[in-house]
Short mmCIF file of C-alpha atoms and ligand atoms in Angstrom, two decimals:
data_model
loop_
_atom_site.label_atom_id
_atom_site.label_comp_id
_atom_site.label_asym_id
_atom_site.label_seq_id
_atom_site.Cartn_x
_atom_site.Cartn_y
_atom_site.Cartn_z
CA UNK A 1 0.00 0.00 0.00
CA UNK A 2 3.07 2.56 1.14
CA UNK A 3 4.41 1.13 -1.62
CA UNK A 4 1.81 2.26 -4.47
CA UNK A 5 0.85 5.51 -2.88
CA UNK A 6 5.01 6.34 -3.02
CA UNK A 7 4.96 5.06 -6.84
CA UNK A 8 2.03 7.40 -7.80
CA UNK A 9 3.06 10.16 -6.16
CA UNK A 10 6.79 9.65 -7.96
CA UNK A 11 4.43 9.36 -10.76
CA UNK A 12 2.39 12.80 -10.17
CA UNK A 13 5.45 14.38 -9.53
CA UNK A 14 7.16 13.45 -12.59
CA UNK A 15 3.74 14.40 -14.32
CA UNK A 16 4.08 17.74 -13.06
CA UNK A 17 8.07 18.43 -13.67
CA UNK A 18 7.32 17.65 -17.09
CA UNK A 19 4.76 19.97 -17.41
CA UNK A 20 6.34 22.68 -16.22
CA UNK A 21 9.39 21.81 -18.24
CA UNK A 22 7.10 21.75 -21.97
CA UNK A 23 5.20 24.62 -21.15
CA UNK A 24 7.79 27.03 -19.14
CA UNK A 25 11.03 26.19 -21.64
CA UNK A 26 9.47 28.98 -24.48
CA UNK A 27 9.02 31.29 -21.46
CA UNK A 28 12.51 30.59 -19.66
CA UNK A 29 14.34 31.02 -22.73
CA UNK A 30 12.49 34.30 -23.47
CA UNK A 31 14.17 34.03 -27.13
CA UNK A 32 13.39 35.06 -30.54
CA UNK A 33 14.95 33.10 -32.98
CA UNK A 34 15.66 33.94 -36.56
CA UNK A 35 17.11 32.12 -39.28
CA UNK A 36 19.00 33.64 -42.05
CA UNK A 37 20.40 32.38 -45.18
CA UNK A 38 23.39 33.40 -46.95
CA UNK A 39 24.27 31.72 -50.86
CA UNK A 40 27.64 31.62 -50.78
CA UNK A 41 30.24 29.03 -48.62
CA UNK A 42 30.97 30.33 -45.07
CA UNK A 43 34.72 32.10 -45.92
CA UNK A 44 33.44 34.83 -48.42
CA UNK A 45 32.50 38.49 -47.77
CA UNK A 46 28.50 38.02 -47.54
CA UNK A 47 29.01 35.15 -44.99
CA UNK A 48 31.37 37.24 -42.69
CA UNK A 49 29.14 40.42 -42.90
CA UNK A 50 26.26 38.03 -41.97
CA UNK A 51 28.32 36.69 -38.61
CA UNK A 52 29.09 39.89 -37.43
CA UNK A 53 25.35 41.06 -38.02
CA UNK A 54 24.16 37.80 -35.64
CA UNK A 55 26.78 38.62 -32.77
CA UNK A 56 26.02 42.26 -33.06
CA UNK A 57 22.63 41.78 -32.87
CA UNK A 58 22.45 39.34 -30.32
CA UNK A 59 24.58 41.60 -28.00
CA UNK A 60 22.59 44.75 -28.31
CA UNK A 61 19.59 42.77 -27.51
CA UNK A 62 20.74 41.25 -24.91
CA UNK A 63 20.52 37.88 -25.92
CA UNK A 64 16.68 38.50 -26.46
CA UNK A 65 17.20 37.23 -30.23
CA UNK A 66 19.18 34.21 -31.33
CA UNK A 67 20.48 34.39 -35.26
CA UNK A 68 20.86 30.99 -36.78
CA UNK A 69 22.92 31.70 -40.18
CA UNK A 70 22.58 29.41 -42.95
CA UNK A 71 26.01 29.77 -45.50
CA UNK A 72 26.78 28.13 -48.35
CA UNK A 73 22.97 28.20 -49.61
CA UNK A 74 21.97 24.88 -46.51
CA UNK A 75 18.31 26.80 -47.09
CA UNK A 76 18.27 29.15 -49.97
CA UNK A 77 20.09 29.32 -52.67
CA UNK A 78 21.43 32.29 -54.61
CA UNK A 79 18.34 32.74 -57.24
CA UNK A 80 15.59 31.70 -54.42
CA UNK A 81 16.83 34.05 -51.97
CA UNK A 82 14.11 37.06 -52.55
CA UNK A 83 11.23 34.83 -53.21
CA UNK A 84 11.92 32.26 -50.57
CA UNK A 85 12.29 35.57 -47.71
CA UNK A 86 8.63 36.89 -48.99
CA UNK A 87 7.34 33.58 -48.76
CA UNK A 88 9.00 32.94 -45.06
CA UNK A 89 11.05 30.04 -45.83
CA UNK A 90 14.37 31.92 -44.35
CA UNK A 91 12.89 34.93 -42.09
CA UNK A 92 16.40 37.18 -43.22
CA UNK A 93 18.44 36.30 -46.51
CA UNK A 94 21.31 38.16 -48.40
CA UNK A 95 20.58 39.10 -52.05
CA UNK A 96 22.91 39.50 -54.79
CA UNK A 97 20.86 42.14 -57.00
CA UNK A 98 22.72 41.62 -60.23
CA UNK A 99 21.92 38.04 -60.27
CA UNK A 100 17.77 39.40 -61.13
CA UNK A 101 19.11 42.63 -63.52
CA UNK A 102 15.38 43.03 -64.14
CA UNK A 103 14.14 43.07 -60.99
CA UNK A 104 16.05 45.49 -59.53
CA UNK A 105 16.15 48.36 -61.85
CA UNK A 106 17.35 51.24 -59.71
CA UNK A 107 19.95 49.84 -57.24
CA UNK A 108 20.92 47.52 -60.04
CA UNK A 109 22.12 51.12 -61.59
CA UNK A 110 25.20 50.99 -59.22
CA UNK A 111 26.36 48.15 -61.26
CA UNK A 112 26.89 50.63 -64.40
CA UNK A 113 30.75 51.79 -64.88
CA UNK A 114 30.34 54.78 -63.15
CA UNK A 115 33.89 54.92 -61.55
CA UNK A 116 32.83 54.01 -58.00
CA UNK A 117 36.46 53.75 -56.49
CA UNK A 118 36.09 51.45 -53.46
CA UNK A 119 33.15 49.01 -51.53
CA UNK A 120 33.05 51.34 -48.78
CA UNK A 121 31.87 53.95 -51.37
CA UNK A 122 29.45 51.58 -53.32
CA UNK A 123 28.17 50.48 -50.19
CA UNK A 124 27.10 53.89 -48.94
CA UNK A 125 26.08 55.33 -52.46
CA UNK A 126 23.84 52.34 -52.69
CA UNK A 127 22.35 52.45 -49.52
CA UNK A 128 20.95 56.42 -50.09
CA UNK A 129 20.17 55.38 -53.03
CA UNK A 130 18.04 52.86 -51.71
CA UNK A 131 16.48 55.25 -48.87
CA UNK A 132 16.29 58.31 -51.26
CA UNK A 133 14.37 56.47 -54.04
CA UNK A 134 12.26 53.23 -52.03
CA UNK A 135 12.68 50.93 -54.88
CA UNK A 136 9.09 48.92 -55.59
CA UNK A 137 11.12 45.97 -55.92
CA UNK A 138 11.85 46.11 -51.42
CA UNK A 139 7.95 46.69 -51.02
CA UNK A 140 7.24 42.77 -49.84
CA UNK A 141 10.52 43.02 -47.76
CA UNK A 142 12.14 45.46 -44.72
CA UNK A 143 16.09 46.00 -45.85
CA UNK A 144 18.60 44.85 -43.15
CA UNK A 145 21.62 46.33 -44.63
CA UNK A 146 23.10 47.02 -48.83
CA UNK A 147 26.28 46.87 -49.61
CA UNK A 148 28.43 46.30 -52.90
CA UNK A 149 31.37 44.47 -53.39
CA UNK A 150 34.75 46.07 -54.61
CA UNK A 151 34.90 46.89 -58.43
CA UNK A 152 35.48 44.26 -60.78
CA UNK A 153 38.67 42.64 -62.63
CA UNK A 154 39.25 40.20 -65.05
CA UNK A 155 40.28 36.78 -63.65
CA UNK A 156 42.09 33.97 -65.88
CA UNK A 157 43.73 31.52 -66.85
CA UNK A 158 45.30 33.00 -69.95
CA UNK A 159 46.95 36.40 -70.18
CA UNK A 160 44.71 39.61 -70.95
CA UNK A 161 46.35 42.46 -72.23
CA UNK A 162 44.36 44.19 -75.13
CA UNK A 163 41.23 43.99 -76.47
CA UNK A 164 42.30 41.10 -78.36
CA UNK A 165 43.06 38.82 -75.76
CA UNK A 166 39.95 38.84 -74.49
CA UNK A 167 38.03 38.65 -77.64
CA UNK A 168 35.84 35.37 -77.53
CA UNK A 169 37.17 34.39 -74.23
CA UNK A 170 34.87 32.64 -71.79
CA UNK A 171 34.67 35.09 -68.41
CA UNK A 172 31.71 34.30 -65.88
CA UNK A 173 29.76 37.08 -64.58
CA UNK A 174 26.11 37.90 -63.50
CA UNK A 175 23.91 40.93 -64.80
CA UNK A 176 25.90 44.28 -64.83
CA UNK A 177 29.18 42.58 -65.29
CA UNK A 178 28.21 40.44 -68.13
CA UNK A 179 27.00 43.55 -70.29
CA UNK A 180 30.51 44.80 -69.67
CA UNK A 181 32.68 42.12 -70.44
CA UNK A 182 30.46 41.67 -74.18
CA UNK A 183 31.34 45.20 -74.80
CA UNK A 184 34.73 44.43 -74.46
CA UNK A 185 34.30 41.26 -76.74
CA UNK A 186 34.38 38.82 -74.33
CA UNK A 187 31.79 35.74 -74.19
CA UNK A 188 30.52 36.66 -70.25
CA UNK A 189 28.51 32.80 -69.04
CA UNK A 190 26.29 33.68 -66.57
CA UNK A 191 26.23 32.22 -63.49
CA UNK A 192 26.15 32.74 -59.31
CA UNK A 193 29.10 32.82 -57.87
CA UNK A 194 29.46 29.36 -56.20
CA UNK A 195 28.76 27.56 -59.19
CA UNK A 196 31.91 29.20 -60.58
CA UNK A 197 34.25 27.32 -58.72
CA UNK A 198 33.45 23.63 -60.66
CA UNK A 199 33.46 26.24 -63.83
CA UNK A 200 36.82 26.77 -63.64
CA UNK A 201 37.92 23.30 -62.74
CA UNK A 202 36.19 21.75 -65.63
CA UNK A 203 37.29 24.70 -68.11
CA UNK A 204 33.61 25.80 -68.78
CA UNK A 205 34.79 28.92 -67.87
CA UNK A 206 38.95 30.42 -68.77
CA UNK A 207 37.71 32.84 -65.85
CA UNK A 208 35.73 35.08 -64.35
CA UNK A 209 35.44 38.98 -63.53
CA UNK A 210 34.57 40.14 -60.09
CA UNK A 211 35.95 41.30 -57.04
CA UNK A 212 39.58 40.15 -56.36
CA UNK A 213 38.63 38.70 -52.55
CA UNK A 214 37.36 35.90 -54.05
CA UNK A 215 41.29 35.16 -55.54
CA UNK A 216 41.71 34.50 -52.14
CA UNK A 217 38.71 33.39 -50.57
CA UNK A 218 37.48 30.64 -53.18
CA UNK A 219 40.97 29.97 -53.60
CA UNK A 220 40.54 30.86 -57.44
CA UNK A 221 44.16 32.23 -57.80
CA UNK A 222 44.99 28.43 -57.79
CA UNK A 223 43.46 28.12 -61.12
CA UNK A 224 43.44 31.47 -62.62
CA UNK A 225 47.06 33.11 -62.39
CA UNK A 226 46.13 36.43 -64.59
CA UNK A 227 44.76 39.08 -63.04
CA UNK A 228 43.97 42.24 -65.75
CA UNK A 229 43.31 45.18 -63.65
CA UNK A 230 39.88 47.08 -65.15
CA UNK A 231 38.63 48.35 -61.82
CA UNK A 232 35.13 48.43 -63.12
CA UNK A 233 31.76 47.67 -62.03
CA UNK A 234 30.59 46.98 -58.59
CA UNK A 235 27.55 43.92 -57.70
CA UNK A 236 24.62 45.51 -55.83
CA UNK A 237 24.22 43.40 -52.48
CA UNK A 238 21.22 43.57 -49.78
CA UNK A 239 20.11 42.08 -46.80
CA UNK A 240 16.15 41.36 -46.56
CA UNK A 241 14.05 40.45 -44.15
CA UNK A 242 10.23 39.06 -44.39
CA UNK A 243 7.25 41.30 -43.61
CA UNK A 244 5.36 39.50 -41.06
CA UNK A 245 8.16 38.30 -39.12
CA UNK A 246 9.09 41.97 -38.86
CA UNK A 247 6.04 42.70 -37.64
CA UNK A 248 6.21 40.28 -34.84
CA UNK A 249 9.18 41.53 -33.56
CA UNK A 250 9.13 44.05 -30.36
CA UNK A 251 9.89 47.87 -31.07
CA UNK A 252 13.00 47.71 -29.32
CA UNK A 253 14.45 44.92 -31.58
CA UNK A 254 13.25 46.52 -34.67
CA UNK A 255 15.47 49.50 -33.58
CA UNK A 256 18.29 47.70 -32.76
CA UNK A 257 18.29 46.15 -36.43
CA UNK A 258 17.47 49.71 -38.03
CA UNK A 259 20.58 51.12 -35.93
CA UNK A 260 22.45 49.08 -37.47
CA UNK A 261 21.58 49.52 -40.46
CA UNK A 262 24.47 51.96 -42.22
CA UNK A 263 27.22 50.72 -39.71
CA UNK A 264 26.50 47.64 -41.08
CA UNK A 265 26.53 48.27 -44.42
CA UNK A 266 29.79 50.61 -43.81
CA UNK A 267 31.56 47.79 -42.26
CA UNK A 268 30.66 45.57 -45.05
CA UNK A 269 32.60 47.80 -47.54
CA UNK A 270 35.25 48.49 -45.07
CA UNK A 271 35.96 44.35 -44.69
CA UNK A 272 35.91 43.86 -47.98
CA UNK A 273 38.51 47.09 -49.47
CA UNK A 274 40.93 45.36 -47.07
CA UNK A 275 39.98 41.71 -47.78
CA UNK A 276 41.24 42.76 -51.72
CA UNK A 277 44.52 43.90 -50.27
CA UNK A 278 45.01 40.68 -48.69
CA UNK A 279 44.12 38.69 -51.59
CA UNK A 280 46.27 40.77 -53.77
CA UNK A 281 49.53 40.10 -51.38
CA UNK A 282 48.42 36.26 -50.95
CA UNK A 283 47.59 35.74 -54.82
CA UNK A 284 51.12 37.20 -55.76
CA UNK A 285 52.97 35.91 -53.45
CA UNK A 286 51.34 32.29 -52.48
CA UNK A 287 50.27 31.83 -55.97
CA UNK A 288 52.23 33.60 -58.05
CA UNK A 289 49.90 35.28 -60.14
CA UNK A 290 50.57 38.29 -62.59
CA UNK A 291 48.60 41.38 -62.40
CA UNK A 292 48.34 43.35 -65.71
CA UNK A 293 47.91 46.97 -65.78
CA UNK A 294 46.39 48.03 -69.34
CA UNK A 295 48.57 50.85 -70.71
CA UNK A 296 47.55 54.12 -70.98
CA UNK A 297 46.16 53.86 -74.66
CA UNK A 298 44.96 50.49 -73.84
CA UNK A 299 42.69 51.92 -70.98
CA UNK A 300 41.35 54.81 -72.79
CA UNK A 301 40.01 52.19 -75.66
CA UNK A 302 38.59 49.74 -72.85
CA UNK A 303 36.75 52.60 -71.55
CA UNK A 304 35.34 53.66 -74.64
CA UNK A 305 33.49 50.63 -75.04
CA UNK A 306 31.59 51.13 -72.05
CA UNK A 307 29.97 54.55 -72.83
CA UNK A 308 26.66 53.07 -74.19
CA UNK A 309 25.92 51.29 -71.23
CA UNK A 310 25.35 54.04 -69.16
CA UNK A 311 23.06 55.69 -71.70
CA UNK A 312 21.21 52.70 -72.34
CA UNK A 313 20.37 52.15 -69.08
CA UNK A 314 19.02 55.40 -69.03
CA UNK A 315 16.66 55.49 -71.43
CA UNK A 316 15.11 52.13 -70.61
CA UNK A 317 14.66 53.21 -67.46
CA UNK A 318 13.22 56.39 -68.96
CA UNK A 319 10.81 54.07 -70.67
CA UNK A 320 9.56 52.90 -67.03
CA UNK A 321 8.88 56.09 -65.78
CA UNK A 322 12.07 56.40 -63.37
CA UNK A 323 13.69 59.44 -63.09
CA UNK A 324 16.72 58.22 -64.66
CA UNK A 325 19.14 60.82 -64.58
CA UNK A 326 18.50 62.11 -61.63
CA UNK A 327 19.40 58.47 -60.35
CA UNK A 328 22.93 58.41 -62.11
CA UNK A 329 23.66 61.72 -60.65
CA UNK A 330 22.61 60.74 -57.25
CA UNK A 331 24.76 57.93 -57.11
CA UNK A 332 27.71 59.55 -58.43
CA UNK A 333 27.07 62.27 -55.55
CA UNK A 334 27.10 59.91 -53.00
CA UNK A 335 30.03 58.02 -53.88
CA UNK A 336 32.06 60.71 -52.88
N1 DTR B 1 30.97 39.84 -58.06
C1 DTR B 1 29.71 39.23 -57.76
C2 DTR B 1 29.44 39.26 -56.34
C3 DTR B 1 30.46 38.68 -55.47
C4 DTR B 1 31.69 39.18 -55.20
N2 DTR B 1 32.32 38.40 -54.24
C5 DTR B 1 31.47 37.40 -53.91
C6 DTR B 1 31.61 36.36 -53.03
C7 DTR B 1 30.57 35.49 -52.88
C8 DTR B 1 29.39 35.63 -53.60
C9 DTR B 1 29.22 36.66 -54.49
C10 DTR B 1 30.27 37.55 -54.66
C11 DTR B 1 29.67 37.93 -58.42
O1 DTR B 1 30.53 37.78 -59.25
O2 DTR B 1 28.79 37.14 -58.20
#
């Protein structure tokens, strides 16, 4: 009898610890938890920016919000990033504009060669561009942070030195960049960045153009030992978060994020101007790769083949009813 009244009160007692336990844990823990997905592999630029964005954010909240980052595209890729953030598969996700030209008419403009020297620059020309114009392309999303990657060189495996080395050539690049490198002659193969990497080892591609941080952080100096200095073009980057679940957060989260904003998207340029320095010492002198400077003449004939871009842009986005010069000359005015 002692016996079964000490077994069911072990019993109620157990019944009652686990109770408290399933309904108190959401409670104790007094966390919001947010997942965000990145495209590319952990090492590269969008990946780090998205790290110190989680460890910023959970500090200045106070641990009241957990990040859980997703790299290397675990839950969205890099073509499924905006749709898959409206629809709530990833509550925050980092775009790459350029990859969608179309759908991102105006900040896809900082992609035209407008002589944007550095990321820091592109990154805080395209973020007032952003706030000045409220693109209708962010209207399903809340923006996290923009930023744009350095400006853009030619990668290969051959050397380019004039126009006619890279006539017919096979160069990967997405949206802006490819419009450039057919200008120049070149055959541009579209594609996101990761997908370059098996490019290059199975010769689809002789190389790419893009950023030179990627030299050292996809380890493409290993493959590609030219480097033809253009300095041109800059890829358009943003991070997004979905509607509702911005809505569901508490005021004073919301303005942590939104403080955060420009320092992010600062820091983001600043991390990657100095990540290109690195890569430039570590490509030269790990890999031994050349880097070409075009000659004078050369440059000047480069350069004119890029005119029409500019002034195509503009009057397609004429077409659409943007105010398209105004846009060029705001984002040449805040790129100083
Ligand atoms: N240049 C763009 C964007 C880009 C530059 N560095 C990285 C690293 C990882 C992903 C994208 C990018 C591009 O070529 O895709």
């Amino acid at each position: 009898m002692v016996k079964r009244s000490i077994f069911s009160a072990t019993l109620f007692l157990f019944a009652i610890v686990t109770c408290l336990l399933i309904f108190q844990t959401p409670v104790m823990a007094g966390k919001i938890k947010l997942n965000y997905a990145n495209f590319p592999p952990a090492p590269t630029f969008p990946c780090v920016q998205m790290e110190r964005w989680k460890v910023e954010v959970e500090k200045r909240t106070n641990g009241q919000v957990q990040i859980n980052t997703f790299p290397g595209g675990t839950l969205l890729g890099a073509k499924g990033m905006m749709d898959g953030v409206i629809a709530g598969q990833s509550d925050i996700g980092n775009i790459c504009m350029a990859y969608q030209p179309g759908r991102f008419i105006v900040t896809n403009a900082t992609s035209l060669p407008l002589g944007i020297k550095d990321a820091k620059k592109g990154s805080i020309a395209l973020l007032k561009l952003y706030e000045k114009y409220q693109p209708k392309a962010f209207k399903d999303v809340v923006v996290l942070a923009m930023f744009t990657n350095a400006p853009g060189n030619v990668m290969s495996k051959v050397p380019v030195r004039t126009l006619a080395d890279i006539k017919g050539l096979d160069l990967r690049a997405s949206g802006g960049a490819a419009q450039i490198l057919k200008a120049w002659g070149a055959n541009p193969v579209g594609m996101p960045m990761p997908a370059t990497v098996e490019a290059l080892q199975k010769g689809t591609v002789k190389g790419l153009f893009s950023s030179l941080e990627v030299m050292k952080d996809f380890k493409f100096a290993e493959n590609c030992k030219y480097v033809t200095m253009t300095d041109t073009v800059l890829y358009p980057f943003s991070v997004i978060m979905n509607k509702t679940k911005w809505a569901s957060l508490p005021a004073d989260v919301q303005k942590v994020m939104m403080d955060l904003k420009e320092e992010q998207s600062l820091w983001t340029g600043a991390y990657m101007d100095e990540q290109i320095k690195k890569s430039i010492a570590w490509s030269k002198e790990a890999n031994n790769v050349e880097f070409i400077s075009l000659s004078a003449g050369e440059k000047t004939k480069w350069d004119a083949k890029l005119d029409f871009i500019t002034e195509k842009w503009i009057a397609g986005a004429k077409e659409k009813g943007l105010p398209a010069e105004e846009i060029i000359k705001d984002i040449k005015a805040f790129a100083q």
